[in-house]
XYZ file of C-alpha atoms in Angstrom:
489
model
C 0.000 0.000 0.000
C 1.217 3.490 -0.791
C 1.937 5.805 2.119
C -1.131 7.393 3.662
C -1.516 11.150 3.639
C 0.651 12.935 6.210
C -0.882 16.341 6.975
C 2.040 17.524 9.141
C 5.793 16.857 8.818
C 6.459 16.643 12.575
C 3.379 14.929 13.936
C 1.136 12.002 13.148
C -2.509 13.027 13.137
C -4.954 10.746 14.971
C -8.674 11.269 14.339
C -11.784 9.550 15.655
C -15.306 10.585 14.699
C -18.619 10.565 16.537
C -21.538 10.820 14.131
C -25.099 11.614 15.211
C -27.729 10.378 12.770
C -31.466 11.063 12.878
C -33.431 7.923 12.088
C -36.138 7.623 9.440
C -39.143 7.361 11.766
C -42.560 9.002 11.873
C -42.518 9.531 15.641
C -39.991 10.254 18.362
C -37.906 7.846 20.409
C -40.090 7.669 23.500
C -43.254 9.610 22.591
C -45.884 9.717 19.808
C -44.896 13.269 18.829
C -44.215 13.536 15.058
C -40.757 13.866 13.569
C -41.015 16.711 11.061
C -38.690 19.382 9.728
C -39.555 23.004 9.048
C -42.555 23.278 11.399
C -43.057 26.325 13.590
C -41.006 26.172 16.818
C -42.393 24.037 19.658
C -45.251 22.578 17.575
C -43.987 18.964 17.513
C -43.700 18.226 21.217
C -45.295 15.934 23.797
C -45.340 15.841 27.624
C -42.851 12.954 27.508
C -40.363 15.035 25.495
C -40.846 17.972 27.849
C -40.221 15.870 30.958
C -43.500 16.828 32.612
C -44.365 15.110 35.925
C -46.008 11.715 35.805
C -45.025 10.722 32.256
C -43.168 7.554 31.291
C -41.161 6.858 28.120
C -42.301 4.128 25.697
C -39.622 2.806 23.331
C -40.290 3.151 19.589
C -39.812 -0.352 18.121
C -38.966 1.053 14.692
C -35.900 2.743 16.187
C -34.533 -0.619 17.303
C -35.090 -2.123 13.842
C -33.251 0.768 12.174
C -30.446 0.536 14.713
C -29.995 -3.143 13.862
C -29.984 -2.243 10.150
C -27.188 0.272 10.739
C -25.226 -2.309 12.747
C -25.523 -4.942 10.008
C -24.566 -2.437 7.292
C -21.359 -1.605 9.184
C -20.427 -5.183 10.215
C -21.149 -4.560 13.909
C -22.136 -7.156 16.481
C -25.640 -6.491 17.777
C -25.647 -7.028 21.532
C -28.331 -9.335 22.958
C -28.866 -6.889 25.835
C -28.328 -3.134 25.897
C -29.261 -0.679 28.628
C -30.633 2.856 28.476
C -28.907 5.331 30.765
C -29.470 8.867 31.870
C -26.780 11.324 30.828
C -27.139 14.254 33.208
C -26.343 17.820 32.241
C -28.150 21.130 32.386
C -28.783 23.176 29.294
C -31.796 25.245 28.216
C -32.663 22.952 25.286
C -32.714 19.824 27.498
C -35.983 20.195 29.422
C -35.637 17.018 31.560
C -32.172 17.943 32.768
C -30.895 14.649 31.380
C -30.671 12.881 28.039
C -31.669 9.235 27.621
C -28.781 7.467 25.916
C -26.787 4.246 26.231
C -23.406 4.078 27.928
C -21.769 0.912 29.244
C -24.029 -1.462 27.299
C -24.656 -0.064 23.790
C -26.778 -1.521 21.002
C -23.837 -2.715 18.885
C -20.041 -2.925 18.968
C -16.999 -3.902 16.954
C -17.823 -2.974 13.364
C -15.846 -1.544 10.473
C -16.085 0.045 7.063
C -13.535 0.622 4.304
C -12.715 3.850 2.504
C -10.977 4.423 -0.825
C -8.861 7.472 -1.542
C -7.109 8.536 -4.697
C -3.443 7.518 -4.588
C -3.971 4.701 -2.096
C -3.183 1.203 -3.359
C -5.748 -0.427 -1.067
C -8.773 0.589 1.000
C -8.297 1.755 4.579
C -10.320 -0.192 7.138
C -11.760 2.024 9.889
C -12.989 0.311 13.030
C -16.251 1.198 14.767
C -16.210 1.208 18.545
C -19.945 1.279 19.121
C -23.390 2.264 17.931
C -25.874 3.383 20.534
C -29.391 4.803 20.598
C -30.182 8.152 22.168
C -32.656 11.010 22.014
C -31.758 14.367 20.523
C -31.915 17.592 22.489
C -33.796 20.711 21.444
C -32.226 23.654 19.674
C -31.147 26.991 21.127
C -31.622 29.896 18.724
C -29.162 32.739 19.164
C -29.834 34.413 15.805
C -31.045 37.976 16.484
C -33.003 37.944 13.235
C -35.115 35.103 14.662
C -34.994 35.665 18.394
C -35.127 39.442 18.214
C -33.689 41.623 20.952
C -35.135 39.415 23.683
C -32.083 37.136 23.664
C -31.930 33.445 22.874
C -34.970 31.269 22.255
C -35.419 27.497 22.546
C -37.166 25.285 19.978
C -38.042 21.844 21.374
C -39.340 20.299 18.138
C -36.114 18.290 17.930
C -36.201 17.163 21.576
C -36.738 13.409 21.668
C -36.035 12.791 17.983
C -34.402 9.333 17.760
C -30.809 9.138 16.680
C -27.872 6.806 16.578
C -24.430 7.826 17.740
C -21.816 5.970 15.695
C -18.333 6.142 17.205
C -15.244 5.222 15.218
C -11.906 3.971 16.464
C -9.060 6.535 16.212
C -7.986 4.957 12.910
C -8.106 8.029 10.644
C -4.884 9.827 9.847
C -5.880 12.884 7.803
C -8.816 15.242 7.245
C -9.229 13.703 3.782
C -9.649 10.255 5.305
C -12.172 11.670 7.771
C -14.260 13.175 4.966
C -14.081 9.930 2.970
C -15.234 7.979 6.036
C -18.207 10.296 6.519
C -19.213 10.020 2.867
C -19.053 6.236 3.022
C -20.999 6.062 6.288
C -23.671 8.417 4.957
C -23.958 6.346 1.770
C -24.469 3.144 3.788
C -27.087 4.662 6.096
C -29.096 6.093 3.210
C -28.749 2.895 1.178
C -30.060 0.774 4.059
C -33.026 3.161 4.639
C -31.771 3.974 8.126
C -31.737 7.745 7.641
C -32.184 10.442 5.022
C -28.933 11.868 6.449
C -29.742 15.360 5.173
C -26.931 17.481 6.549
C -28.793 20.763 5.981
C -31.604 19.531 8.254
C -29.158 18.413 10.955
C -29.877 14.731 10.335
C -26.179 13.869 9.978
C -23.820 15.719 12.320
C -20.240 15.007 13.258
C -18.029 15.601 16.301
C -14.343 15.090 15.525
C -11.725 14.098 18.110
C -8.161 14.967 17.144
C -4.748 14.542 18.717
C -1.140 14.777 17.526
C 1.869 12.647 18.387
C 5.433 12.620 17.060
C 5.889 10.256 14.124
C 6.769 6.806 15.443
C 5.289 7.298 18.922
C 2.724 4.764 20.096
C 1.176 6.835 22.876
C -1.764 9.021 21.919
C -1.597 12.748 22.504
C -4.190 14.846 24.343
C -7.303 15.126 22.207
C -9.687 17.961 21.559
C -13.203 17.699 20.186
C -14.673 19.763 17.359
C -18.446 19.918 17.754
C -21.366 19.792 15.300
C -19.618 19.876 11.952
C -22.346 19.646 9.335
C -20.594 19.522 5.970
C -17.758 17.479 4.537
C -15.831 20.599 3.616
C -16.177 22.029 7.129
C -14.896 18.760 8.591
C -11.730 18.955 6.505
C -11.222 22.691 7.066
C -11.850 22.476 10.815
C -9.487 19.534 11.255
C -6.705 21.299 9.340
C -7.213 24.410 11.478
C -7.018 22.369 14.685
C -3.929 20.495 13.426
C -2.221 23.849 12.875
C -3.251 25.119 16.342
C -2.078 22.011 18.208
C 1.175 21.785 16.233
C 1.997 25.428 16.983
C 1.394 24.804 20.691
C 3.597 21.699 20.756
C 6.354 23.296 18.660
C 6.429 26.204 21.128
C 6.889 23.884 24.112
C 3.282 24.195 25.270
C 0.759 21.455 25.871
C -2.645 20.679 24.489
C -5.508 20.848 26.988
C -8.495 18.543 26.576
C -11.287 20.832 25.440
C -14.305 21.253 23.228
C -13.442 23.450 20.264
C -15.476 25.701 17.979
C -14.513 26.187 14.338
C -14.854 29.680 12.867
C -15.125 29.263 9.063
C -14.643 32.951 8.224
C -11.245 32.997 9.970
C -10.424 29.309 9.427
C -9.406 29.007 13.054
C -10.545 27.046 16.098
C -11.078 28.353 19.614
C -11.832 26.788 22.993
C -15.536 26.690 23.889
C -15.176 24.890 27.210
C -12.903 22.425 28.935
C -13.935 18.930 27.949
C -16.104 16.923 30.316
C -15.300 13.297 31.071
C -17.885 10.527 31.324
C -18.048 10.779 35.121
C -19.122 14.435 34.798
C -22.374 13.231 33.236
C -23.166 10.916 36.194
C -24.498 8.116 33.993
C -26.817 5.604 35.615
C -29.381 3.131 34.205
C -32.705 4.796 33.461
C -35.152 3.459 36.070
C -38.139 3.928 33.743
C -36.811 1.701 30.945
C -36.209 -2.035 30.984
C -33.036 -3.487 29.434
C -33.420 -3.834 25.663
C -33.172 -7.518 24.780
C -32.890 -8.473 21.116
C -33.288 -12.125 20.140
C -31.179 -13.615 17.362
C -34.419 -14.315 15.487
C -35.179 -10.581 15.474
C -31.718 -9.815 14.074
C -32.197 -12.473 11.386
C -35.564 -10.945 10.459
C -33.875 -7.608 9.834
C -31.013 -9.289 7.965
C -33.486 -10.944 5.567
C -34.927 -7.601 4.436
C -31.582 -5.784 4.185
C -30.848 -4.553 0.671
C -27.710 -5.588 -1.168
C -25.083 -3.088 0.010
C -23.365 -0.717 -2.441
C -19.950 -2.403 -2.528
C -21.596 -5.764 -3.283
C -23.822 -4.192 -5.942
C -20.810 -2.568 -7.633
C -18.913 -5.842 -7.676
C -21.914 -7.602 -9.228
C -22.320 -4.929 -11.923
C -18.642 -5.292 -12.820
C -18.823 -9.080 -12.857
C -22.220 -9.743 -14.476
C -22.676 -6.667 -16.686
C -19.013 -6.156 -17.655
C -19.048 -2.570 -16.414
C -15.862 -0.768 -15.496
C -15.180 0.002 -11.841
C -15.714 3.716 -12.588
C -19.060 3.169 -14.331
C -20.295 0.821 -11.607
C -19.394 3.392 -8.957
C -21.312 6.167 -10.721
C -24.379 3.966 -11.163
C -24.415 3.147 -7.444
C -24.171 6.701 -6.171
C -27.620 6.075 -4.729
C -29.728 2.994 -4.251
C -32.538 4.497 -6.374
C -30.150 5.076 -9.277
C -28.744 1.547 -9.041
C -32.246 0.073 -8.910
C -33.274 2.125 -11.958
C -30.232 0.993 -13.947
C -30.825 -2.638 -13.052
C -34.520 -2.479 -14.042
C -33.694 -0.743 -17.343
C -30.893 -3.223 -18.097
C -33.260 -6.134 -17.464
C -35.920 -4.620 -19.749
C -33.355 -3.901 -22.455
C -31.237 -7.035 -22.278
C -28.237 -4.819 -23.109
C -26.753 -3.616 -19.792
C -23.712 -1.955 -21.308
C -25.865 0.135 -23.666
C -28.148 1.135 -20.801
C -25.131 2.112 -18.686
C -23.798 4.278 -21.522
C -27.100 6.114 -21.943
C -27.482 6.632 -18.207
C -23.942 7.892 -17.692
C -23.963 10.158 -20.739
C -27.542 11.439 -20.950
C -29.611 10.621 -17.868
C -27.041 11.733 -15.272
C -26.427 14.963 -17.203
C -30.140 15.755 -17.029
C -30.292 14.919 -13.311
C -27.347 17.195 -12.549
C -28.893 19.999 -14.595
C -32.090 19.725 -12.535
C -30.288 18.943 -9.247
C -32.663 16.067 -8.549
C -32.680 12.343 -7.871
C -33.894 9.755 -10.380
C -36.936 9.011 -8.222
C -38.142 12.615 -8.567
C -38.481 12.314 -12.361
C -41.117 10.844 -14.681
C -38.594 8.646 -16.486
C -39.441 4.936 -16.239
C -36.819 2.178 -16.677
C -38.787 0.449 -19.441
C -39.156 3.757 -21.320
C -35.380 4.247 -21.395
C -34.956 0.639 -22.550
C -37.528 1.205 -25.332
C -35.801 4.392 -26.505
C -32.478 2.560 -26.708
C -34.150 -0.269 -28.650
C -35.516 2.221 -31.190
C -31.998 3.565 -31.746
C -30.489 0.106 -32.069
C -33.194 -0.903 -34.559
C -32.349 2.105 -36.718
C -35.824 3.602 -36.326
C -34.395 6.783 -34.815
C -30.848 8.113 -34.716
C -29.009 8.609 -31.458
C -28.778 12.333 -32.211
C -32.574 12.564 -32.529
C -33.199 10.321 -29.520
C -31.012 12.139 -26.990
C -33.269 15.221 -26.621
C -36.121 12.840 -25.805
C -34.381 11.847 -22.550
C -35.138 15.326 -21.185
C -38.764 15.015 -22.332
C -39.162 11.629 -20.655
C -37.593 12.949 -17.434
C -39.956 15.913 -17.347
C -43.186 14.359 -18.563
C -42.773 10.623 -19.052
C -44.532 9.005 -21.978
C -43.968 6.403 -24.658
C -40.737 6.855 -26.674
C -42.247 5.358 -29.853
C -45.185 7.778 -29.703
C -42.849 10.736 -29.115
C -40.698 9.752 -32.095
C -43.745 9.481 -34.343
C -45.447 12.696 -33.144
C -42.267 14.739 -33.518
C -41.386 13.338 -36.908
C -38.068 11.912 -35.742
C -38.223 8.608 -37.612
C -34.906 7.775 -39.195
C -34.642 8.237 -42.957
C -34.355 4.714 -44.335
C -35.376 5.417 -47.909
C -32.344 4.390 -49.958
C -33.188 6.831 -52.732
C -33.310 9.775 -50.339
C -30.005 8.777 -48.784
C -28.390 8.286 -52.185
C -29.551 11.760 -53.219
C -28.237 13.413 -50.022
C -24.907 11.608 -50.328
C -24.523 12.668 -54.012
C -25.247 16.284 -53.067
C -22.659 16.238 -50.274
C -20.029 14.754 -52.626
C -20.746 17.343 -55.302
C -20.515 20.217 -52.804
C -17.089 19.217 -51.450
C -14.749 18.083 -54.250
C -11.663 18.896 -52.166
C -12.732 16.467 -49.417
C -13.540 13.847 -52.048
C -10.023 14.248 -53.464
C -8.524 13.724 -49.999
C -10.520 10.535 -49.498
C -9.589 9.150 -52.906
C -5.987 10.048 -52.123
C -6.047 7.684 -49.133
C -7.079 10.053 -46.320
C -10.241 8.384 -44.960
C -10.848 11.034 -42.258
C -12.802 13.129 -44.726
C -15.467 10.424 -44.800
C -16.674 11.526 -41.358
C -16.995 15.088 -42.631
C -19.161 13.990 -45.547
C -21.271 11.878 -43.203
C -21.910 15.010 -41.143
C -23.008 16.844 -44.269
C -25.477 14.103 -45.132
C -26.835 14.136 -41.583
C -27.382 17.894 -41.885
C -29.272 17.458 -45.140
C -31.514 14.834 -43.497
C -31.917 16.875 -40.259
C -30.062 14.206 -38.292
C -32.538 11.504 -39.240
C -30.332 9.395 -41.523
C -29.058 6.033 -40.328
C -25.312 6.639 -39.852
C -24.400 3.076 -40.810
C -26.371 3.266 -44.053
C -24.874 6.678 -44.879
C -21.326 5.409 -44.379
C -21.948 2.407 -46.614
C -23.415 4.585 -49.403
C -20.553 7.113 -49.261
C -17.918 4.370 -49.189
C -19.539 2.716 -52.193
C -19.669 5.933 -54.179
C -16.080 6.937 -53.359
C -14.489 3.508 -53.350
C -13.263 4.143 -49.806
């Protein structure tokens, strides 16, 4: 394997990530309050979320199922018994004064995932320490434009929303590796229907732990934690800023103090928010209102049976069975919906390589132009397969068919009907093609002389002239054969 990225000449960078992921549920972790985004503040709450007297939490079974899905997708061991604990701290957006989480006995442990980076000869395996279930806190609003001059406000819509905390081992050695890990983890969670992982909605947030040690040392340095990083670019930028800050401290003979850090994007610097708490500061203890969560092997098997084929396995199958390149297979599995669409179209067509070419060249271009997913369009897999079949049968040229991809994406429809209604049928009348070819030859005697002199490149030029005269409707193969016959090429 080639050397991994070394962000600093004097120190080895050690990074571990804690990712908080909102789960794809209709209701909250312990209450029937809805999980929605964009509602007015404090409209999606319930007495259980607010910690009012006399209420008891009731565990959402769907959360457990999604937690097991996430564990299986990341090769974790689901524990037969996990325990909910109270994590005690006081903050305005935590109405109970504690957060229900898991501590000593989490849902799952011991997983891994692999990341690929350009320039690396082999994937890097990143270990997962644990996955545990917890409830989210509310949100403090300090924006004067929202809160006005009255100070900060608190929105408790998010309080009690179910999430998973996924904690990695300190196996990452650069900000680039950290970003690649997050992209891979997000892909897996979306693919397995665990979470929408929309970073703009706060559904996928990252805390990054970073320490430095001299190259060759085995002992870890003192770590700091960067909180609530919500974009891949911010993760990389914040980590580089904290590397620079810690390295400057160590180079100057100072020491790093364990702390929670805030990243300031405008200045590309980090600053201390507060000295970092340790686990004992939270006074964890088992929640007396919740029984231990026991998961039978049969329940895990039931989830395993409905798990989709994961992206790495799907890519390998596309390369093996459909003879796609690694690059093409990767593009076609950027999302599960896109991979499913390709597979359905390839099955309808019987020509997977042709379908892949049309999707990579035409369909993806249209999706990027509209900034949308394949599922948000009117294009059906069998319609794309039918359009490709019309081209292969010579009933419409590729040049005439390509604009129809945009029409099918916008409005759907039958490709054969569209071709007929728009007058796009390929010109197959031999007499018409002979006439257009003769006209092109007569109009360009210099090109004809080049071809007859042994330079066959001019044949493509004449083909283009014939296509112009037939408004792009001529069958290219037939045109080439007619021109070659007339010119003896």
